[in-house]
PDB file of C-alpha atoms in Angstrom:
ATOM      1  CA  MET G   8     -50.035-290.388 160.122  1.00 50.00           C
ATOM      2  CA  GLY G   9     -49.310-293.793 158.579  1.00 55.00           C
ATOM      3  CA  TYR G  10     -51.733-296.008 156.705  1.00 48.00           C
ATOM      4  CA  SER G  11     -52.063-299.709 157.388  1.00 50.00           C
ATOM      5  CA  SER G  12     -51.380-302.179 154.576  1.00 45.00           C
ATOM      6  CA  PRO G  13     -55.084-303.066 154.117  1.00 49.00           C
ATOM      7  CA  THR G  14     -55.961-299.324 153.830  1.00 45.00           C
ATOM      8  CA  VAL G  15     -53.246-298.727 151.208  1.00 40.00           C
ATOM      9  CA  LEU G  16     -54.414-301.807 149.301  1.00 44.00           C
ATOM     10  CA  LEU G  17     -58.041-300.613 149.373  1.00 43.00           C
ATOM     11  CA  LEU G  18     -57.016-297.118 148.203  1.00 43.00           C
ATOM     12  CA  LEU G  19     -54.972-298.649 145.375  1.00 45.00           C
ATOM     13  CA  LEU G  20     -57.872-300.885 144.287  1.00 44.00           C
ATOM     14  CA  PHE G  21     -60.304-297.953 144.475  1.00 45.00           C
ATOM     15  CA  SER G  22     -57.941-295.814 142.337  1.00 48.00           C
ATOM     16  CA  LEU G  23     -57.652-298.596 139.735  1.00 44.00           C
ATOM     17  CA  LEU G  24     -61.441-298.975 139.660  1.00 44.00           C
ATOM     18  CA  CYS G  25     -61.879-295.211 139.120  1.00 45.00           C
ATOM     19  CA  LEU G  26     -59.245-295.244 136.382  1.00 41.00           C
ATOM     20  CA  SER G  27     -60.988-298.097 134.551  1.00 43.00           C
ATOM     21  CA  VAL G  28     -64.352-296.285 134.750  1.00 40.00           C
ATOM     22  CA  VAL G  29     -62.818-293.064 133.374  1.00 39.00           C
ATOM     23  CA  THR G  30     -60.947-294.787 130.528  1.00 41.00           C
ATOM     24  CA  GLY G  31     -64.045-296.778 129.585  1.00 45.00           C
ATOM     25  CA  ALA G  32     -66.254-293.666 129.448  1.00 44.00           C
ATOM     26  CA  GLY G  33     -65.449-293.028 125.779  1.00 44.00           C
ATOM     27  CA  LYS G  34     -66.507-296.478 124.557  1.00 46.00           C
ATOM     28  CA  THR G  35     -69.529-296.586 122.275  1.00 44.00           C
ATOM     29  CA  HIS G  36     -71.048-299.802 123.675  1.00 44.00           C
ATOM     30  CA  GLY G  37     -71.719-301.747 120.509  1.00 46.00           C
ATOM     31  CA  ARG G  38     -71.394-298.902 118.010  1.00 46.00           C
ATOM     32  CA  SER G  39     -68.174-298.485 116.105  1.00 46.00           C
ATOM     33  CA  ASN G  40     -66.606-295.066 115.961  1.00 50.00           C
ATOM     34  CA  LYS G  41     -63.660-296.243 113.862  1.00 48.00           C
ATOM     35  CA  GLY G  42     -62.711-293.615 111.330  1.00 50.00           C
ATOM     36  CA  LEU G  43     -64.843-290.892 112.927  1.00 56.00           C
ATOM     37  CA  HIS G  44     -61.905-289.372 114.767  1.00 60.00           C
ATOM     38  CA  PRO G  45     -59.022-288.038 112.678  1.00 62.00           C
ATOM     39  CA  PHE G  46     -56.471-289.034 115.270  1.00 64.00           C
ATOM     40  CA  SER G  47     -57.345-292.706 114.835  1.00 66.00           C
ATOM     41  CA  GLY G  48     -54.926-292.757 111.900  1.00 66.00           C
ATOM     42  CA  THR G  49     -57.476-294.225 109.487  1.00 72.00           C
ATOM     43  CA  GLN G  50     -58.395-291.045 107.624  1.00 77.00           C
ATOM     44  CA  LYS G  51     -56.338-288.637 105.548  1.00 87.00           C
ATOM     45  CA  GLU G  52     -56.885-284.907 105.739  1.00 91.00           C
ATOM     46  CA  LYS G  53     -58.284-283.231 102.598  1.00 94.00           C
ATOM     47  CA  LEU G  54     -58.262-279.634 101.402  1.00 97.00           C
ATOM     48  CA  SER G  55     -61.490-278.477  99.753  1.00 97.00           C
ATOM     49  CA  HIS G  56     -62.119-275.174  97.989  1.00 98.00           C
ATOM     50  CA  LEU G  57     -65.725-273.988  97.843  1.00 98.00           C
ATOM     51  CA  HIS G  58     -66.952-271.018  95.817  1.00 98.00           C
ATOM     52  CA  PHE G  59     -70.475-269.593  96.050  1.00 98.00           C
ATOM     53  CA  TYR G  60     -72.513-266.406  96.414  1.00 98.00           C
ATOM     54  CA  PHE G  61     -74.302-265.224  99.554  1.00 98.00           C
ATOM     55  CA  HIS G  62     -77.557-263.255  98.994  1.00 98.00           C
ATOM     56  CA  ASP G  63     -78.316-261.035 102.004  1.00 98.00           C
ATOM     57  CA  ILE G  64     -81.772-259.585 101.301  1.00 98.00           C
ATOM     58  CA  LEU G  65     -83.321-257.230 103.862  1.00 98.00           C
ATOM     59  CA  SER G  66     -85.999-255.762 101.556  1.00 98.00           C
ATOM     60  CA  GLY G  67     -89.166-257.049  99.948  1.00 96.00           C
ATOM     61  CA  ARG G  68     -91.964-259.306 101.147  1.00 96.00           C
ATOM     62  CA  ASN G  69     -89.726-262.317 101.871  1.00 95.00           C
ATOM     63  CA  PRO G  70     -86.417-261.056 103.294  1.00 98.00           C
ATOM     64  CA  SER G  71     -83.651-263.548 104.109  1.00 98.00           C
ATOM     65  CA  ALA G  72     -82.145-261.178 106.694  1.00 98.00           C
ATOM     66  CA  VAL G  73     -84.239-259.655 109.490  1.00 98.00           C
ATOM     67  CA  PRO G  74     -83.058-257.138 112.114  1.00 96.00           C
ATOM     68  CA  ILE G  75     -83.842-258.578 115.538  1.00 97.00           C
ATOM     69  CA  ILE G  76     -82.104-255.934 117.679  1.00 95.00           C
ATOM     70  CA  MET G  77     -82.054-252.293 116.593  1.00 93.00           C
ATOM     71  CA  SER G  78     -79.623-250.013 118.378  1.00 87.00           C
ATOM     72  CA  ASN G  79     -80.927-246.512 118.997  1.00 80.00           C
ATOM     73  CA  LYS G  80     -78.169-245.528 121.435  1.00 79.00           C
ATOM     74  CA  THR G  81     -75.480-244.751 118.810  1.00 77.00           C
ATOM     75  CA  THR G  82     -75.382-243.141 115.377  1.00 78.00           C
ATOM     76  CA  SER G  83     -73.096-245.924 114.095  1.00 82.00           C
ATOM     77  CA  GLY G  84     -75.685-248.666 114.681  1.00 90.00           C
ATOM     78  CA  PHE G  85     -73.364-250.400 117.161  1.00 94.00           C
ATOM     79  CA  GLY G  86     -75.255-253.349 118.662  1.00 95.00           C
ATOM     80  CA  THR G  87     -77.720-253.817 115.809  1.00 96.00           C
ATOM     81  CA  THR G  88     -78.168-257.557 115.161  1.00 98.00           C
ATOM     82  CA  VAL G  89     -79.584-259.267 112.072  1.00 98.00           C
ATOM     83  CA  MET G  90     -80.755-262.912 111.908  1.00 98.00           C
ATOM     84  CA  ILE G  91     -80.087-264.578 108.547  1.00 98.00           C
ATOM     85  CA  ASP G  92     -81.226-267.503 106.452  1.00 98.00           C
ATOM     86  CA  ASP G  93     -79.514-266.382 103.237  1.00 98.00           C
ATOM     87  CA  PRO G  94     -79.402-268.483 100.079  1.00 98.00           C
ATOM     88  CA  LEU G  95     -75.981-269.609  98.844  1.00 98.00           C
ATOM     89  CA  THR G  96     -75.895-269.975  95.059  1.00 98.00           C
ATOM     90  CA  GLU G  97     -73.505-271.219  92.366  1.00 98.00           C
ATOM     91  CA  GLY G  98     -73.543-267.870  90.542  1.00 98.00           C
ATOM     92  CA  PRO G  99     -74.125-264.230  91.475  1.00 98.00           C
ATOM     93  CA  LYS G 100     -77.678-264.057  90.062  1.00 97.00           C
ATOM     94  CA  PRO G 101     -80.475-264.690  92.578  1.00 95.00           C
ATOM     95  CA  THR G 102     -81.907-267.252  90.128  1.00 96.00           C
ATOM     96  CA  SER G 103     -78.695-269.336  90.184  1.00 98.00           C
ATOM     97  CA  LYS G 104     -78.831-272.872  91.578  1.00 98.00           C
ATOM     98  CA  ILE G 105     -79.011-272.934  95.395  1.00 98.00           C
ATOM     99  CA  VAL G 106     -76.175-274.938  96.968  1.00 98.00           C
ATOM    100  CA  GLY G 107     -76.923-274.106 100.594  1.00 98.00           C
ATOM    101  CA  ARG G 108     -78.074-271.615 103.201  1.00 98.00           C
ATOM    102  CA  ALA G 109     -76.138-269.255 105.459  1.00 98.00           C
ATOM    103  CA  GLN G 110     -77.943-269.459 108.790  1.00 98.00           C
ATOM    104  CA  GLY G 111     -77.045-267.463 111.892  1.00 98.00           C
ATOM    105  CA  PHE G 112     -76.646-263.797 112.691  1.00 98.00           C
ATOM    106  CA  TYR G 113     -74.386-260.800 112.348  1.00 98.00           C
ATOM    107  CA  SER G 114     -74.037-257.832 114.667  1.00 97.00           C
ATOM    108  CA  LEU G 115     -72.484-254.406 114.313  1.00 95.00           C
ATOM    109  CA  ALA G 116     -69.697-255.025 116.810  1.00 96.00           C
ATOM    110  CA  SER G 117     -67.502-251.952 116.360  1.00 92.00           C
ATOM    111  CA  GLN G 118     -68.091-248.448 117.684  1.00 91.00           C
ATOM    112  CA  HIS G 119     -65.460-246.949 115.380  1.00 88.00           C
ATOM    113  CA  ASP G 120     -65.980-248.514 111.930  1.00 89.00           C
ATOM    114  CA  ILE G 121     -68.339-250.919 110.206  1.00 90.00           C
ATOM    115  CA  GLY G 122     -67.121-254.199 111.648  1.00 95.00           C
ATOM    116  CA  LEU G 123     -69.537-257.087 111.917  1.00 97.00           C
ATOM    117  CA  LEU G 124     -69.358-260.116 114.165  1.00 98.00           C
ATOM    118  CA  MET G 125     -70.443-262.991 111.883  1.00 98.00           C
ATOM    119  CA  VAL G 126     -71.779-266.176 113.519  1.00 98.00           C
ATOM    120  CA  MET G 127     -73.204-268.534 110.912  1.00 98.00           C
ATOM    121  CA  ASN G 128     -73.386-272.009 109.495  1.00 98.00           C
ATOM    122  CA  PHE G 129     -73.128-272.721 105.801  1.00 98.00           C
ATOM    123  CA  ALA G 130     -75.614-275.600 105.506  1.00 98.00           C
ATOM    124  CA  PHE G 131     -75.167-277.326 102.130  1.00 98.00           C
ATOM    125  CA  VAL G 132     -78.255-278.745 100.382  1.00 98.00           C
ATOM    126  CA  SER G 133     -76.842-280.046  97.093  1.00 96.00           C
ATOM    127  CA  GLY G 134     -73.693-281.408  95.497  1.00 94.00           C
ATOM    128  CA  LYS G 135     -71.064-283.602  97.104  1.00 95.00           C
ATOM    129  CA  PHE G 136     -71.360-281.786 100.463  1.00 97.00           C
ATOM    130  CA  ASN G 137     -75.164-282.132 100.670  1.00 98.00           C
ATOM    131  CA  GLY G 138     -76.165-282.536 104.336  1.00 98.00           C
ATOM    132  CA  SER G 139     -72.847-281.180 105.663  1.00 98.00           C
ATOM    133  CA  SER G 140     -72.211-277.766 107.188  1.00 98.00           C
ATOM    134  CA  LEU G 141     -69.376-275.375 108.001  1.00 98.00           C
ATOM    135  CA  SER G 142     -69.332-273.029 111.003  1.00 98.00           C
ATOM    136  CA  ILE G 143     -67.927-269.522 110.565  1.00 98.00           C
ATOM    137  CA  MET G 144     -67.300-267.039 113.342  1.00 98.00           C
ATOM    138  CA  GLY G 145     -65.253-263.892 113.062  1.00 98.00           C
ATOM    139  CA  ARG G 146     -64.894-260.239 112.176  1.00 98.00           C
ATOM    140  CA  ASN G 147     -66.163-258.944 108.851  1.00 98.00           C
ATOM    141  CA  ALA G 148     -64.827-255.460 108.034  1.00 96.00           C
ATOM    142  CA  VAL G 149     -67.437-254.905 105.320  1.00 93.00           C
ATOM    143  CA  LEU G 150     -65.790-251.816 103.796  1.00 93.00           C
ATOM    144  CA  SER G 151     -62.636-253.791 102.961  1.00 97.00           C
ATOM    145  CA  ASN G 152     -62.473-255.302  99.481  1.00 98.00           C
ATOM    146  CA  ILE G 153     -61.604-258.810 100.761  1.00 98.00           C
ATOM    147  CA  ARG G 154     -62.492-259.915 104.280  1.00 98.00           C
ATOM    148  CA  GLU G 155     -61.282-263.094 105.943  1.00 98.00           C
ATOM    149  CA  MET G 156     -63.106-265.063 108.620  1.00 98.00           C
ATOM    150  CA  PRO G 157     -62.147-268.366 110.249  1.00 98.00           C
ATOM    151  CA  VAL G 158     -63.876-271.689 109.710  1.00 98.00           C
ATOM    152  CA  ILE G 159     -64.124-273.037 113.243  1.00 98.00           C
ATOM    153  CA  GLY G 160     -65.752-276.420 112.637  1.00 98.00           C
ATOM    154  CA  GLY G 161     -68.269-278.401 110.691  1.00 98.00           C
ATOM    155  CA  THR G 162     -70.524-281.423 110.467  1.00 97.00           C
ATOM    156  CA  GLY G 163     -70.931-284.381 108.127  1.00 97.00           C
ATOM    157  CA  GLN G 164     -68.106-284.431 105.599  1.00 96.00           C
ATOM    158  CA  PHE G 165     -66.690-281.347 107.323  1.00 97.00           C
ATOM    159  CA  ARG G 166     -66.284-282.965 110.739  1.00 93.00           C
ATOM    160  CA  TRP G 167     -63.086-281.599 112.382  1.00 94.00           C
ATOM    161  CA  ALA G 168     -62.971-278.777 109.784  1.00 97.00           C
ATOM    162  CA  ARG G 169     -60.709-275.771 110.016  1.00 97.00           C
ATOM    163  CA  GLY G 170     -59.810-273.117 107.491  1.00 98.00           C
ATOM    164  CA  TYR G 171     -60.846-269.690 106.304  1.00 98.00           C
ATOM    165  CA  ALA G 172     -63.515-267.942 104.268  1.00 98.00           C
ATOM    166  CA  GLN G 173     -62.830-264.891 102.142  1.00 98.00           C
ATOM    167  CA  ALA G 174     -65.733-262.576 101.351  1.00 98.00           C
ATOM    168  CA  HIS G 175     -65.932-259.980  98.570  1.00 98.00           C
ATOM    169  CA  THR G 176     -69.026-257.822  98.004  1.00 98.00           C
ATOM    170  CA  VAL G 177     -70.055-257.923  94.335  1.00 98.00           C
ATOM    171  CA  TRP G 178     -73.259-255.872  94.674  1.00 98.00           C
ATOM    172  CA  PHE G 179     -74.709-253.609  97.344  1.00 97.00           C
ATOM    173  CA  ASP G 180     -77.869-251.481  97.313  1.00 97.00           C
ATOM    174  CA  PRO G 181     -77.499-248.704  99.947  1.00 96.00           C
ATOM    175  CA  PRO G 182     -81.203-247.779 100.208  1.00 97.00           C
ATOM    176  CA  THR G 183     -82.274-251.344 101.076  1.00 97.00           C
ATOM    177  CA  GLY G 184     -79.076-252.826 102.521  1.00 95.00           C
ATOM    178  CA  ASP G 185     -79.398-255.798 100.134  1.00 98.00           C
ATOM    179  CA  ALA G 186     -76.080-257.349  99.103  1.00 98.00           C
ATOM    180  CA  ILE G 187     -74.556-260.183  97.111  1.00 98.00           C
ATOM    181  CA  VAL G 188     -71.247-261.411  98.502  1.00 98.00           C
ATOM    182  CA  GLU G 189     -68.842-263.804  96.799  1.00 98.00           C
ATOM    183  CA  TYR G 190     -67.312-266.404  99.119  1.00 98.00           C
ATOM    184  CA  ASP G 191     -64.136-268.428  98.595  1.00 98.00           C
ATOM    185  CA  VAL G 192     -63.773-271.009 101.353  1.00 98.00           C
ATOM    186  CA  HIS G 193     -60.651-273.107 101.888  1.00 98.00           C
ATOM    187  CA  VAL G 194     -61.164-275.865 104.423  1.00 98.00           C
ATOM    188  CA  LEU G 195     -59.142-278.780 105.780  1.00 97.00           C
ATOM    189  CA  HIS G 196     -61.268-281.724 106.867  1.00 95.00           C
ATOM    190  CA  TYR G 197     -61.290-285.515 107.146  1.00 88.00           C
TER     191      TYR G 197
END
């Protein structure tokens, strides 16, 4: 079946109109987004190293970690999930200066060992990264001396972030489950 010249011309014009609508969809209409996208060529990538301590407290009158799902189907605790709003401090003592909060959850995600699925944001409340956050999601094999989890994104100064976080438990109280974990985070960002 052949198309007449006016039909082909109308289809071509319609295609061009659709293309201009699609390519204009990313415009900010009066707001400048220059420098907000790393691929614009205006920003240089930086490597930042952050070091802090994570205080996961399940005991006491004001816990920072609260079990929200308790698994009673397995002896390993598989499926148990804990919601967190843990302080991040400069030093290992609970009285050290707070630099942020670890907010999210972790779940016992392995049936065969103690492997946690960590899903959390490090929300910084002081220092040069105040108001920025990093998103972490990955496996935490808590019985290993050093565990590594990926940084999958961030906000504020950590927009377009990627990198890794290494965790090392410095103190653990088996009766309560309370722990202090040292974090070294290496992150590339713009």
